[in-house]
Amino acid sequence: MRPPGRCDVPSARPALPPLLLLLLSPLLLGAPRGVGAGSSVPAELRVRVRLPDGQVTEESLQADSDADSISLELRKPDGTLISFTADFKKDVKIFRALILGELEKGQSQFQGLCFVTRLHHNEIIPSEAMAKLRQKNPRAVRQAEEVRGLEQLHMDIAVNFSQGGLLSPHLHNVCAEATDAIYTRQEDVQFWMERGVDSSVFEALPKEQMELPRCGQVRDRGKPCACRYSLSLAWYPCMLKYCHSRDRPAPYKCGIRSCRKNYSFDFYVPQRQLCLWDEDP
């Protein structure tokens, strides 16, 4: 796997008025945001969210009901750009991190990482519901109602970028800055292959990866090691809320429940230089 190339850090999208979670009742909604006659433009919302460290950032959420996908993007205070894509059609979710490099340590301007895992449909609200979210309080800072447990994942398989479109059509765009650093898990590979994904999409990582020391224990920056990267989805709509009314015989969708979830990924890197943030023993 080659080190990521040098290029400019993608800029955040221009700021739009922040948004808010809200009412999904069909009686209160017309067409989903951004969708008009003959249009398939993804609907986008922006919400101010409080990060686990207490700082506030703006988060962009997009929903494409035609493609049946959802994406989330936020920039951390240190400049790292985190994105999450849920592809419901392919049962795939993609985490991407664009990490600012330390030029004085010989790194590129930024380093891209992609982690691809199986999507379970109960993890996040459907794309159609996401596209209908409406702003209610534009000044509010959102904090997740529910904190879901840390998920630790051992990423033991590489994804072949040139064949990645067979796994999800979103992979080429999302992971364009991480072509040599796209990781997944053997258990997820087995699930996708049973659904017809070609084995050429996946590549085995070196067998000795299981025996490598953590990068924080390796002094030589040219040596391979086991890297760990952690990220947080600070606020996302994880469940639909249902309301009851005397005027309706059945419960109806009337809002969302928000969640926060932390992830920790362990994966192989061919050089300690590609994991300078991992200083823990």
Coordinates of C-alpha atoms in Angstrom, one line a residue:
M1 CA 0.0 0.0 0.0
R2 CA 1.5 3.3 -1.0
P3 CA 1.5 6.4 1.3
P4 CA -1.3 8.9 0.4
G5 CA -0.2 11.5 -2.1
R6 CA 0.2 15.2 -1.4
C7 CA -2.7 17.4 -2.4
D8 CA -4.7 20.3 -1.0
V9 CA -7.2 19.7 1.8
P10 CA -10.7 19.8 0.5
S11 CA -12.6 22.8 1.9
A12 CA -15.8 22.6 3.8
R13 CA -19.0 23.4 2.0
P14 CA -20.1 27.0 2.4
A15 CA -22.0 27.7 5.6
L16 CA -25.8 27.6 5.3
P17 CA -28.3 28.5 8.0
P18 CA -28.1 25.7 10.7
L19 CA -31.1 23.4 10.9
L20 CA -33.0 21.3 13.2
L21 CA -34.4 18.0 13.7
L22 CA -37.9 17.7 13.1
L23 CA -41.4 17.1 12.2
L24 CA -41.9 14.3 9.8
S25 CA -45.7 14.3 9.7
P26 CA -46.9 14.0 6.1
L27 CA -49.5 16.6 6.9
L28 CA -46.8 19.2 7.5
L29 CA -44.6 18.4 4.6
G30 CA -44.6 18.9 0.8
A31 CA -41.9 17.4 -1.3
P32 CA -38.6 16.6 0.4
R33 CA -36.1 19.5 0.5
G34 CA -34.2 20.0 -2.7
V35 CA -36.6 17.9 -4.7
G36 CA -38.7 19.4 -7.4
A37 CA -40.4 18.1 -10.5
G38 CA -38.1 15.8 -12.3
S39 CA -35.3 16.6 -9.8
S40 CA -33.1 14.1 -7.9
V41 CA -31.0 16.7 -6.1
P42 CA -30.0 15.3 -2.6
A43 CA -31.7 17.1 0.3
E44 CA -29.3 18.9 2.6
L45 CA -29.5 20.2 6.2
R46 CA -27.0 21.8 8.4
V47 CA -27.1 21.6 12.2
R48 CA -24.9 22.9 14.9
V49 CA -23.7 20.1 17.2
R50 CA -21.8 19.8 20.4
L51 CA -18.8 17.5 20.2
P52 CA -17.8 15.2 23.1
D53 CA -15.1 17.7 24.2
G54 CA -17.8 20.4 24.5
Q55 CA -16.8 22.4 21.4
V56 CA -19.4 23.2 18.8
T57 CA -19.1 22.6 15.1
E58 CA -21.5 22.5 12.1
E59 CA -22.6 19.2 10.6
S60 CA -24.0 18.7 7.1
L61 CA -26.5 15.9 6.5
Q62 CA -27.6 14.9 3.0
A63 CA -30.2 12.4 2.0
D64 CA -30.8 11.0 -1.5
S65 CA -34.0 9.0 -1.5
D66 CA -33.5 7.9 -5.2
A67 CA -30.1 6.4 -4.4
D68 CA -31.3 5.4 -1.0
S69 CA -28.3 6.9 0.8
I70 CA -27.4 9.3 3.6
S71 CA -24.2 11.2 4.2
L72 CA -22.9 13.2 7.1
E73 CA -19.9 15.5 7.3
L74 CA -18.3 17.6 10.0
R75 CA -15.0 19.3 10.6
K76 CA -13.3 18.8 14.0
P77 CA -11.6 21.7 15.7
D78 CA -8.2 20.3 14.7
G79 CA -9.1 20.6 11.0
T80 CA -9.9 16.8 10.5
L81 CA -12.8 16.3 8.1
I82 CA -15.0 13.3 9.1
S83 CA -17.7 11.9 6.8
F84 CA -20.1 9.0 7.1
T85 CA -22.0 7.5 4.2
A86 CA -24.8 4.9 4.5
D87 CA -25.7 3.0 1.3
F88 CA -28.9 1.2 2.1
K89 CA -29.1 -0.5 -1.3
K90 CA -25.8 -2.2 -0.8
D91 CA -25.8 -2.6 3.0
V92 CA -22.6 -0.6 3.2
K93 CA -21.4 2.2 5.4
I94 CA -18.3 4.2 4.8
F95 CA -16.3 6.2 7.3
R96 CA -13.7 8.6 6.0
A97 CA -11.2 10.8 7.8
L98 CA -9.1 13.4 6.2
I99 CA -6.4 14.2 8.7
L100 CA -4.2 17.2 8.5
G101 CA -0.5 16.2 8.2
E102 CA 2.4 17.4 10.2
L103 CA 4.7 18.9 7.5
E104 CA 7.6 19.3 9.9
K105 CA 7.5 15.5 10.4
G106 CA 7.6 14.8 6.7
Q107 CA 4.0 14.1 6.2
S108 CA 1.8 15.1 3.3
Q109 CA -0.6 18.0 3.7
F110 CA -3.3 15.5 4.7
Q111 CA -3.8 11.8 5.0
G112 CA -7.0 10.0 4.0
L113 CA -8.4 6.9 5.7
C114 CA -11.6 4.9 4.7
F115 CA -13.2 2.2 6.8
V116 CA -16.0 0.2 5.2
T117 CA -18.4 -2.0 7.2
R118 CA -21.7 -3.6 6.9
L119 CA -24.7 -1.4 7.3
H120 CA -27.6 -2.6 9.5
H121 CA -30.8 -0.8 8.6
N122 CA -31.8 -0.1 12.2
E123 CA -28.6 2.0 12.8
I124 CA -29.9 5.2 11.3
I125 CA -33.3 6.5 10.0
P126 CA -34.3 5.7 6.3
S127 CA -33.1 8.1 3.6
E128 CA -36.7 9.0 2.8
A129 CA -37.3 10.2 6.3
M130 CA -34.0 12.0 6.5
A131 CA -34.9 14.0 3.3
K132 CA -38.0 15.2 5.1
L133 CA -36.4 16.7 8.2
R134 CA -37.3 20.3 8.7
Q135 CA -35.6 23.1 10.6
K136 CA -37.4 24.2 13.7
N137 CA -34.9 26.3 15.7
P138 CA -32.0 27.6 13.6
R139 CA -29.9 28.8 16.6
A140 CA -30.0 25.7 18.7
V141 CA -26.9 23.6 19.4
R142 CA -27.8 20.0 19.2
Q143 CA -26.6 17.4 21.7
A144 CA -27.4 13.7 21.2
E145 CA -30.3 12.3 23.3
E146 CA -28.7 8.9 23.4
V147 CA -25.0 7.9 23.6
R148 CA -24.5 4.5 22.1
G149 CA -21.6 2.3 23.2
L150 CA -18.1 2.4 21.7
E151 CA -17.7 0.0 18.8
Q152 CA -14.2 -1.4 18.4
L153 CA -13.4 -2.9 14.9
H154 CA -10.4 -4.9 13.7
M155 CA -10.0 -4.0 10.0
D156 CA -8.1 -7.0 8.6
I157 CA -8.9 -6.7 4.8
A158 CA -8.0 -4.0 2.2
V159 CA -10.4 -2.8 -0.4
N160 CA -9.2 -2.5 -4.0
F161 CA -10.1 1.1 -4.9
S162 CA -10.3 0.4 -8.6
Q163 CA -12.9 -2.3 -8.0
G164 CA -14.7 -0.5 -5.1
G165 CA -17.6 0.5 -7.2
L166 CA -18.7 -3.1 -7.2
L167 CA -19.2 -2.8 -3.4
S168 CA -20.8 0.6 -3.4
P169 CA -21.1 3.3 -6.1
H170 CA -20.3 5.9 -3.4
L171 CA -16.9 4.4 -2.6
H172 CA -15.0 6.1 -5.5
N173 CA -16.1 9.5 -4.6
V174 CA -15.9 9.2 -0.8
C175 CA -12.5 7.5 -0.7
A176 CA -10.8 9.3 -3.6
E177 CA -8.2 10.8 -1.2
A178 CA -7.6 7.4 0.5
T179 CA -7.1 5.1 -2.5
D180 CA -4.4 3.1 -0.7
A181 CA -5.9 3.2 2.8
I182 CA -9.4 1.6 2.5
Y183 CA -10.0 -1.1 5.1
T184 CA -12.8 -3.6 5.9
R185 CA -13.4 -6.7 8.0
Q186 CA -13.3 -10.4 7.0
E187 CA -16.8 -11.0 8.5
D188 CA -18.3 -8.2 6.4
V189 CA -16.5 -9.4 3.3
Q190 CA -18.1 -12.8 3.8
F191 CA -21.6 -11.2 4.0
W192 CA -21.1 -9.1 0.9
M193 CA -19.7 -12.0 -1.2
E194 CA -22.7 -14.1 -0.2
R195 CA -24.7 -11.3 -1.8
G196 CA -22.8 -11.5 -5.0
V197 CA -19.9 -9.0 -4.6
D198 CA -16.9 -10.2 -6.5
S199 CA -13.8 -11.2 -4.6
S200 CA -11.6 -8.9 -6.7
V201 CA -12.9 -6.0 -4.6
F202 CA -10.9 -7.3 -1.6
E203 CA -7.2 -7.8 -0.9
A204 CA -5.6 -9.7 2.0
L205 CA -3.3 -7.7 4.3
P206 CA 0.1 -9.2 5.4
K207 CA -0.5 -12.2 7.6
E208 CA 1.9 -10.9 10.3
Q209 CA -0.3 -8.0 11.0
M210 CA -1.8 -9.8 14.0
E211 CA 1.6 -10.0 15.6
L212 CA 2.7 -6.4 15.0
P213 CA 3.2 -4.0 17.9
R214 CA 1.0 -0.9 18.3
C215 CA 2.4 2.0 16.4
G216 CA 2.7 3.9 19.6
Q217 CA 5.4 1.4 20.7
V218 CA 7.4 1.7 17.4
R219 CA 10.2 4.3 17.2
D220 CA 11.3 3.7 13.6
R221 CA 8.9 5.6 11.3
G222 CA 9.7 3.3 8.4
K223 CA 8.5 0.1 10.2
P224 CA 5.1 -1.5 9.8
C225 CA 2.8 -1.5 12.9
A226 CA -0.8 -1.8 14.1
C227 CA -2.5 1.6 14.0
R228 CA -5.6 2.7 15.8
Y229 CA -7.9 5.6 14.8
S230 CA -10.9 6.7 16.7
L231 CA -13.8 8.9 15.6
S232 CA -17.1 10.0 16.8
L233 CA -20.5 10.7 15.0
A234 CA -21.5 13.4 17.5
W235 CA -25.1 13.8 16.3
Y236 CA -27.2 11.8 13.9
P237 CA -30.9 10.8 13.6
C238 CA -30.8 7.2 14.7
M239 CA -34.5 6.4 15.2
L240 CA -38.0 7.7 14.2
K241 CA -40.4 8.9 16.8
Y242 CA -44.1 8.1 16.6
C243 CA -47.0 10.1 18.0
H244 CA -50.6 9.2 18.8
S245 CA -53.6 11.2 18.0
R246 CA -57.4 10.9 18.7
D247 CA -57.9 11.8 15.0
R248 CA -55.7 9.0 13.7
P249 CA -56.3 5.3 14.2
A250 CA -52.6 4.4 14.0
P251 CA -49.3 6.0 15.3
Y252 CA -47.7 8.4 12.8
K253 CA -44.1 9.7 12.3
C254 CA -43.6 12.9 14.1
G255 CA -39.9 13.4 14.8
I256 CA -36.5 11.7 15.3
R257 CA -34.3 10.6 18.2
S258 CA -30.7 11.6 18.0
C259 CA -27.7 9.5 18.9
R260 CA -23.9 9.8 19.4
K261 CA -21.6 6.9 18.7
N262 CA -17.9 6.4 19.0
Y263 CA -15.8 4.0 16.8
S264 CA -12.3 2.7 17.2
F265 CA -10.6 1.1 14.2
D266 CA -7.4 -1.1 14.4
F267 CA -5.6 -1.6 11.1
Y268 CA -2.2 -2.4 9.5
V269 CA 0.0 0.4 8.2
P270 CA 3.3 -0.4 6.2
Q271 CA 5.1 2.6 7.9
R272 CA 4.8 4.1 11.4
Q273 CA 4.9 7.5 9.5
L274 CA 1.3 6.9 8.5
C275 CA 0.1 6.7 12.1
L276 CA 1.7 9.5 14.0
W277 CA -1.4 10.3 16.0
D278 CA -1.3 6.9 17.7
E279 CA 0.9 7.6 20.7
D280 CA -0.8 5.3 23.2
P281 CA 1.1 2.2 24.3

